[in-house]
Coordinates of C-alpha atoms and ligand atoms in Angstrom, one line a residue:
X150 CA 24.2 -10.7 -8.8
X151 CA 25.7 -12.5 -5.8
X152 CA 23.5 -13.7 -2.9
X153 CA 20.5 -11.7 -1.6
X154 CA 21.1 -8.3 0.0
X155 CA 20.2 -8.9 3.6
X156 CA 19.5 -6.4 6.4
X157 CA 20.7 -6.7 10.0
X158 CA 17.8 -9.0 10.8
X159 CA 18.5 -11.3 7.8
X160 CA 15.6 -9.9 5.7
X161 CA 16.2 -9.7 2.0
X162 CA 15.7 -6.7 -0.2
X163 CA 13.0 -7.9 -2.5
X164 CA 9.9 -5.9 -2.6
X165 CA 9.7 -2.2 -3.7
X166 CA 6.7 0.0 -3.5
X167 CA 7.2 2.8 -6.0
X168 CA 5.1 5.9 -5.5
X169 CA 4.6 7.8 -8.7
X170 CA 2.7 10.8 -7.3
X171 CA 1.7 12.3 -3.9
X172 CA -1.6 13.6 -5.4
X173 CA -4.9 11.8 -4.7
X174 CA -8.4 12.4 -6.0
X175 CA -10.0 11.2 -2.7
X176 CA -9.7 12.6 0.8
X177 CA -10.1 9.6 3.1
X178 CA -10.5 10.5 6.7
X179 CA -7.8 8.0 7.8
X180 CA -5.2 9.2 5.3
X181 CA -5.9 12.8 4.1
X182 CA -8.3 14.4 6.6
X183 CA -7.0 18.0 6.3
X184 CA -8.2 20.7 3.9
X185 CA -4.7 21.8 2.8
X186 CA -1.6 19.8 2.0
X187 CA 2.0 20.6 1.2
X188 CA 2.8 18.9 -2.1
X189 CA 6.2 17.8 -3.4
X190 CA 7.8 20.3 -5.8
X191 CA 7.0 19.2 -9.4
X192 CA 10.7 19.5 -10.5
X193 CA 11.6 16.9 -7.8
X194 CA 9.3 14.2 -9.2
X195 CA 11.2 11.5 -10.9
X196 CA 10.6 11.1 -14.6
X197 CA 9.5 7.6 -15.8
X198 CA 13.0 7.1 -17.2
X199 CA 14.6 8.0 -13.9
X200 CA 12.2 5.8 -12.0
X201 CA 12.7 2.8 -14.4
X202 CA 16.5 3.3 -14.1
X203 CA 16.4 3.2 -10.3
X204 CA 14.2 0.2 -10.4
X205 CA 16.8 -1.5 -12.6
X206 CA 19.4 -0.8 -10.0
X207 CA 17.2 -2.2 -7.3
X208 CA 16.6 -5.3 -9.5
X209 CA 20.4 -5.8 -9.7
X210 CA 20.3 -6.0 -5.9
X211 CA 17.5 -8.6 -5.7
X212 CA 14.2 -6.6 -6.0
X213 CA 11.9 -8.7 -8.0
X214 CA 8.5 -7.4 -7.0
X215 CA 7.4 -3.8 -7.7
X216 CA 4.1 -2.3 -6.7
X217 CA 3.0 1.1 -8.1
X218 CA 1.4 3.3 -5.5
X219 CA 0.7 7.0 -4.8
X220 CA -1.2 9.1 -3.7
X221 CA -3.4 7.7 -6.5
X222 CA -1.0 6.3 -9.2
X223 CA -3.5 6.6 -12.0
X224 CA -3.4 10.4 -11.6
X225 CA 0.1 10.3 -13.1
X226 CA -0.3 11.1 -16.8
X227 CA 0.7 8.3 -19.1
X228 CA 1.5 5.8 -16.4
X229 CA 1.2 3.0 -18.9
X230 CA 4.5 4.2 -20.4
X231 CA 6.2 3.5 -17.0
X232 CA 4.4 0.1 -16.8
X233 CA 5.7 -0.8 -20.2
X234 CA 9.3 0.1 -19.2
X235 CA 9.1 -1.9 -16.0
X236 CA 7.2 -4.7 -17.7
X237 CA 10.2 -5.1 -20.1
X238 CA 12.5 -5.8 -17.1
X239 CA 12.6 -9.6 -17.1
X240 CA 13.9 -9.7 -13.5
X241 CA 10.6 -8.3 -12.1
X242 CA 8.4 -11.4 -11.6
X243 CA 5.6 -9.3 -10.1
X244 CA 4.5 -5.9 -11.2
X245 CA 1.3 -4.7 -9.5
X246 CA -0.6 -1.5 -8.7
X247 CA -2.7 -0.3 -5.8
X248 CA -5.3 2.2 -6.9
X249 CA -8.5 3.7 -5.6
X250 CA -10.2 2.6 -8.8
X251 CA -11.8 5.9 -9.8
X252 CA -9.9 6.1 -13.1
X253 CA -9.5 2.3 -13.6
X254 CA -12.5 1.7 -16.0
X255 CA -10.9 3.7 -18.7
X256 CA -7.3 2.5 -18.0
X257 CA -7.5 -1.2 -17.1
X258 CA -7.1 -2.5 -20.7
X259 CA -4.2 -0.2 -21.5
X260 CA -2.4 -1.2 -18.3
X261 CA -2.9 -4.8 -19.1
X262 CA -1.5 -4.3 -22.6
X263 CA 1.4 -2.4 -21.2
X264 CA 2.4 -5.4 -19.1
X265 CA 1.0 -4.9 -15.6
X266 CA 0.5 -8.2 -13.8
X267 CA -1.9 -7.6 -11.0
X268 CA -4.3 -5.0 -9.6
X269 CA -5.4 -4.2 -6.0
X270 CA -8.2 -1.7 -5.5
X271 CA -8.9 0.1 -2.2
X272 CA -12.6 -0.3 -1.3
X273 CA -13.7 0.6 2.2
X274 CA -17.5 0.6 1.8
X275 CA -20.2 -0.4 -0.6
X276 CA -22.6 2.3 0.5
X277 CA -22.6 5.5 -1.6
X278 CA -23.5 7.7 1.4
X279 CA -20.8 6.3 3.5
X280 CA -18.3 6.5 0.7
X281 CA -19.0 10.2 0.4
X282 CA -18.6 10.8 4.1
X283 CA -15.4 8.7 4.3
X284 CA -13.7 10.0 1.2
X285 CA -15.3 13.4 0.8
X286 CA -16.0 12.6 -2.9
X287 CA -19.0 11.1 -4.6
X288 CA -17.3 8.4 -6.6
X289 CA -18.4 4.9 -5.5
X290 CA -20.1 4.2 -8.8
X291 CA -16.8 5.0 -10.7
X292 CA -14.8 2.7 -8.3
X293 CA -17.3 -0.1 -8.9
X294 CA -17.0 0.3 -12.7
X295 CA -13.3 0.3 -12.3
X296 CA -13.4 -3.0 -10.4
X297 CA -15.6 -4.6 -13.0
X298 CA -13.2 -3.5 -15.7
X299 CA -10.3 -5.5 -14.2
X300 CA -11.3 -9.0 -15.0
X301 CA -12.8 -7.8 -18.3
X302 CA -9.3 -6.6 -19.2
X303 CA -7.9 -10.1 -18.6
X304 CA -6.4 -9.7 -15.2
X305 CA -6.7 -12.5 -12.6
X306 CA -6.0 -12.3 -8.9
X307 CA -7.8 -9.0 -8.3
X308 CA -7.6 -7.9 -4.6
X309 CA -9.8 -5.5 -2.8
X310 CA -8.2 -3.7 0.3
X311 CA -10.5 -2.5 3.0
X312 CA -9.3 -0.5 6.0
X313 CA -11.7 -1.5 8.8
X314 CA -12.6 1.3 11.2
X315 CA -14.9 0.7 14.2
X316 CA -18.1 2.6 13.9
X317 CA -17.4 3.6 10.3
X318 CA -17.5 0.4 8.1
X319 CA -17.0 -2.6 10.5
X320 CA -20.6 -3.7 9.8
X321 CA -19.7 -4.4 6.2
X322 CA -17.2 -7.2 6.5
X323 CA -19.7 -9.9 5.2
X324 CA -21.1 -7.6 2.5
X325 CA -17.6 -6.9 1.2
X326 CA -16.8 -10.7 1.2
X327 CA -20.0 -11.3 -0.8
X328 CA -19.2 -8.5 -3.2
X329 CA -15.7 -9.9 -3.7
X330 CA -17.0 -13.3 -4.5
X331 CA -19.3 -11.8 -7.2
X332 CA -16.5 -9.9 -9.0
X333 CA -14.4 -12.2 -8.4
X334 CA -11.8 -10.7 -6.1
X335 CA -10.2 -11.6 -2.8
X336 CA -11.0 -9.1 0.0
X337 CA -8.3 -8.2 2.5
X338 CA -9.2 -6.4 5.7
X339 CA -6.6 -4.1 7.0
X340 CA -6.5 -3.1 10.6
X341 CA -6.6 0.7 11.0
X342 CA -3.0 1.8 11.5
X343 CA -1.4 4.7 13.3
X344 CA 0.7 5.8 10.4
X345 CA 1.6 9.3 9.2
X346 CA -1.5 11.1 8.0
X347 CA -3.8 9.2 10.4
X348 CA -4.0 12.2 12.7
X349 CA -7.4 11.1 14.0
X350 CA -6.4 7.5 14.8
X351 CA -7.1 6.0 18.2
X352 CA -6.8 2.5 19.4
X353 CA -10.6 2.4 20.1
X354 CA -11.3 2.5 16.4
X355 CA -9.1 -0.5 15.6
X356 CA -11.0 -3.7 14.9
X357 CA -8.3 -6.4 15.4
X358 CA -7.9 -9.6 13.5
X359 CA -9.3 -11.8 16.4
X360 CA -12.5 -9.7 16.5
X361 CA -12.9 -9.8 12.7
X362 CA -12.6 -13.5 12.6
X363 CA -15.0 -14.0 15.5
X364 CA -17.6 -11.9 13.8
X365 CA -17.2 -13.7 10.5
X366 CA -17.3 -17.1 12.2
X367 CA -20.6 -16.1 13.8
X368 CA -21.9 -15.4 10.3
X369 CA -20.3 -18.1 8.2
X370 CA -19.3 -20.9 10.6
X371 CA -15.8 -22.3 11.0
X372 CA -13.0 -20.4 9.3
X373 CA -9.8 -22.3 8.3
X374 CA -6.5 -20.5 8.2
X375 CA -4.6 -21.1 5.0
X376 CA -1.0 -22.1 5.7
X377 CA 1.4 -20.4 3.3
X378 CA 5.1 -19.6 3.3
X379 CA 5.2 -16.2 1.8
X380 CA 6.2 -12.8 3.1
X381 CA 2.9 -11.3 1.9
X382 CA 1.4 -9.1 4.7
X383 CA -2.0 -10.7 4.7
X384 CA -2.9 -13.9 6.6
X385 CA -5.4 -15.7 4.4
X386 CA -8.5 -17.7 5.5
X387 CA -11.1 -19.9 4.0
X388 CA -14.8 -19.9 4.6
X389 CA -16.7 -23.2 4.7
X390 CA -17.9 -22.6 1.1
X391 CA -14.3 -22.2 -0.1
X392 CA -14.3 -18.4 -0.4
X393 CA -11.0 -17.0 0.7
X394 CA -10.1 -13.6 2.2
X395 CA -7.2 -12.0 4.0
X396 CA -6.5 -10.0 7.1
X397 CA -3.5 -7.6 7.4
X398 CA -3.0 -7.3 11.1
X399 CA -0.3 -4.6 11.1
X400 CA -1.6 -3.0 14.3
X401 CA -2.3 -6.0 16.6
X402 CA 0.0 -8.7 15.2
X403 CA 2.7 -7.1 13.1
X404 CA 4.8 -9.1 10.7
X405 CA 8.1 -7.1 10.7
X406 CA 10.2 -10.2 11.2
X407 CA 9.7 -11.2 7.5
X408 CA 9.4 -7.7 6.0
X409 CA 11.2 -7.4 2.7
X410 CA 9.4 -4.2 1.7
X411 CA 10.8 -0.7 1.1
X412 CA 9.3 2.4 -0.4
X413 CA 10.6 4.9 -3.0
X414 CA 8.7 8.2 -3.0
X415 CA 7.8 10.0 -6.2
X416 CA 10.7 12.4 -5.6
X417 CA 13.2 9.6 -5.0
X418 CA 13.6 9.3 -1.3
X419 CA 13.9 5.7 -0.2
X420 CA 12.2 4.6 3.1
X421 CA 13.1 1.3 4.7
X422 CA 10.0 1.1 6.8
X423 CA 6.4 2.4 6.8
X424 CA 7.1 4.1 10.1
X425 CA 10.6 5.4 9.3
X426 CA 11.0 9.1 9.9
X427 CA 14.0 9.5 7.5
X428 CA 14.5 8.4 4.0
X429 CA 17.7 7.9 2.0
X430 CA 17.9 10.4 -0.9
X431 CA 18.5 8.6 -4.2
X432 CA 17.4 11.5 -6.4
X433 CA 20.1 13.9 -5.4
X434 CA 23.1 11.6 -6.1
X435 CA 21.4 10.2 -9.2
X436 CA 20.8 13.7 -10.7
X437 CA 24.2 14.7 -9.5
X438 CA 25.7 12.1 -11.8
X439 CA 26.1 9.0 -9.6
X440 CA 26.4 5.9 -11.8
X441 CA 24.9 2.4 -11.1
X442 CA 27.8 1.2 -8.9
X443 CA 27.5 4.3 -6.6
X444 CA 23.8 4.0 -6.4
X445 CA 24.1 0.3 -5.6
X446 CA 26.6 1.1 -2.9
X447 CA 24.2 3.6 -1.4
X448 CA 21.2 1.2 -1.5
X449 CA 23.2 -1.8 -0.2
X450 CA 24.7 0.2 2.6
X451 CA 21.2 1.4 3.6
X452 CA 19.7 -2.0 3.5
X453 CA 22.5 -3.8 5.3
X454 CA 22.2 -1.3 8.2
X455 CA 18.4 -1.7 8.4
X456 CA 17.0 -2.7 11.8
X457 CA 13.5 -1.2 11.4
X458 CA 10.5 -3.0 12.9
X459 CA 8.2 0.0 13.1
X460 CA 4.9 -1.8 13.7
X461 CA 6.4 -4.0 16.4
X462 CA 7.9 -0.9 18.1
X463 CA 4.5 0.8 18.0
X464 CA 2.8 -2.3 19.5
X465 CA 5.2 -2.3 22.4
X466 CA 4.2 1.3 23.3
X467 CA 1.8 1.5 26.2
X468 CA -0.3 4.5 25.5
X469 CA -0.5 4.6 21.7
X470 CA -1.3 7.9 19.9
X471 CA -1.1 9.0 16.2
X472 CA 2.5 8.7 15.0
X473 CA 2.8 12.3 13.8
X474 CA 0.7 15.3 14.7
X475 CA -0.4 17.7 12.0
X476 CA 2.5 20.2 12.5
X477 CA 5.0 17.5 11.9
X478 CA 3.3 16.4 8.7
X479 CA 3.3 20.0 7.4
X480 CA 7.0 20.4 8.1
X481 CA 7.9 17.1 6.4
X482 CA 5.3 15.9 3.9
X483 CA 7.4 12.7 3.4
X484 CA 5.9 11.5 6.7
X485 CA 2.4 11.4 5.0
X486 CA 1.2 8.0 3.8
X487 CA -0.1 9.5 0.6
X488 CA 3.5 10.6 -0.1
X489 CA 5.1 7.4 1.0
X490 CA 2.8 5.0 -0.8
X491 CA 1.0 3.4 2.2
Ligands
SF4_1626 S1 6.3 -1.7 10.1 FE1 8.2 -1.5 8.9 S2 9.4 -3.3 9.2 FE2 7.3 -3.7 10.0 S3 6.2 -4.7 8.3 FE3 5.8 -2.5 8.1 S4 7.4 -1.7 6.8 FE4 8.0 -3.7 7.5

């Protein structure tokens, strides 16, 4: 491999989020609020062999971090087989998963054995009644069992991702930090984003980074920012007792300038930004017989032309509304976050 593959803004191609299914076993109000969804055709879903092959092509071009996403990735039968294939790729120095945790208790050990490096669990509330309202499923106990299974399986560096929504769960910031400390896990608070699927989003419901910090300082005292030079989306902070946590401020203080992330959907469409309305089809050429050099040319061409700064563009809008209305999502399910891997 020659030097890094850079986009038009000098950002390297490095970090791939690989969605393995568009299905989910929750129906969170900020992601899947509808009763009915249009699912990707089964025959279009990449097999594990196809996905691993494409990841290998990406690795040739500089991708060294892969995160498995969905939908809910553990709904994909036998995911451990894909983990083992990717884990054998020595060029991937980070192989992680983001899961809602429901199926994690029974799978954590096998995922670890298969070669997974790190786990992030989405956890928006610790209150069973609220969990039920927010996700339309009664599964908090399973999620908590799943979280407990992660350190037991030998993983370190567990993260808990919380989407903070005003009037829904913004009174749980401290409880979540305390819970994280007990696991142990680092909590990351994510500002509510106006992405595809969030059809009920409004700016009033966003609790910004500044407000979260102010509330936590009132509770814990002085909070120190942790200075780091990574392209990770979270800014990290330390409480006076040493507990650390993160804030992902995609809505009020986006970090597009350093963004090295792209997303491959379960059916092989490659998106260069969370907010991109069009993806580059890799499945079609691949199944049509394109070899590694042709695929590399397609990927390199796409990345070199990339100018996306979706969250910054959204911030610059005056009167901000949901990105896509329900009709648009039904016409093109690839605009949904649960298809694109959030
Ligand atoms: S909005 Fe797009 S460019 Fe900005 S950080 Fe997110 S994925 Fe990257």
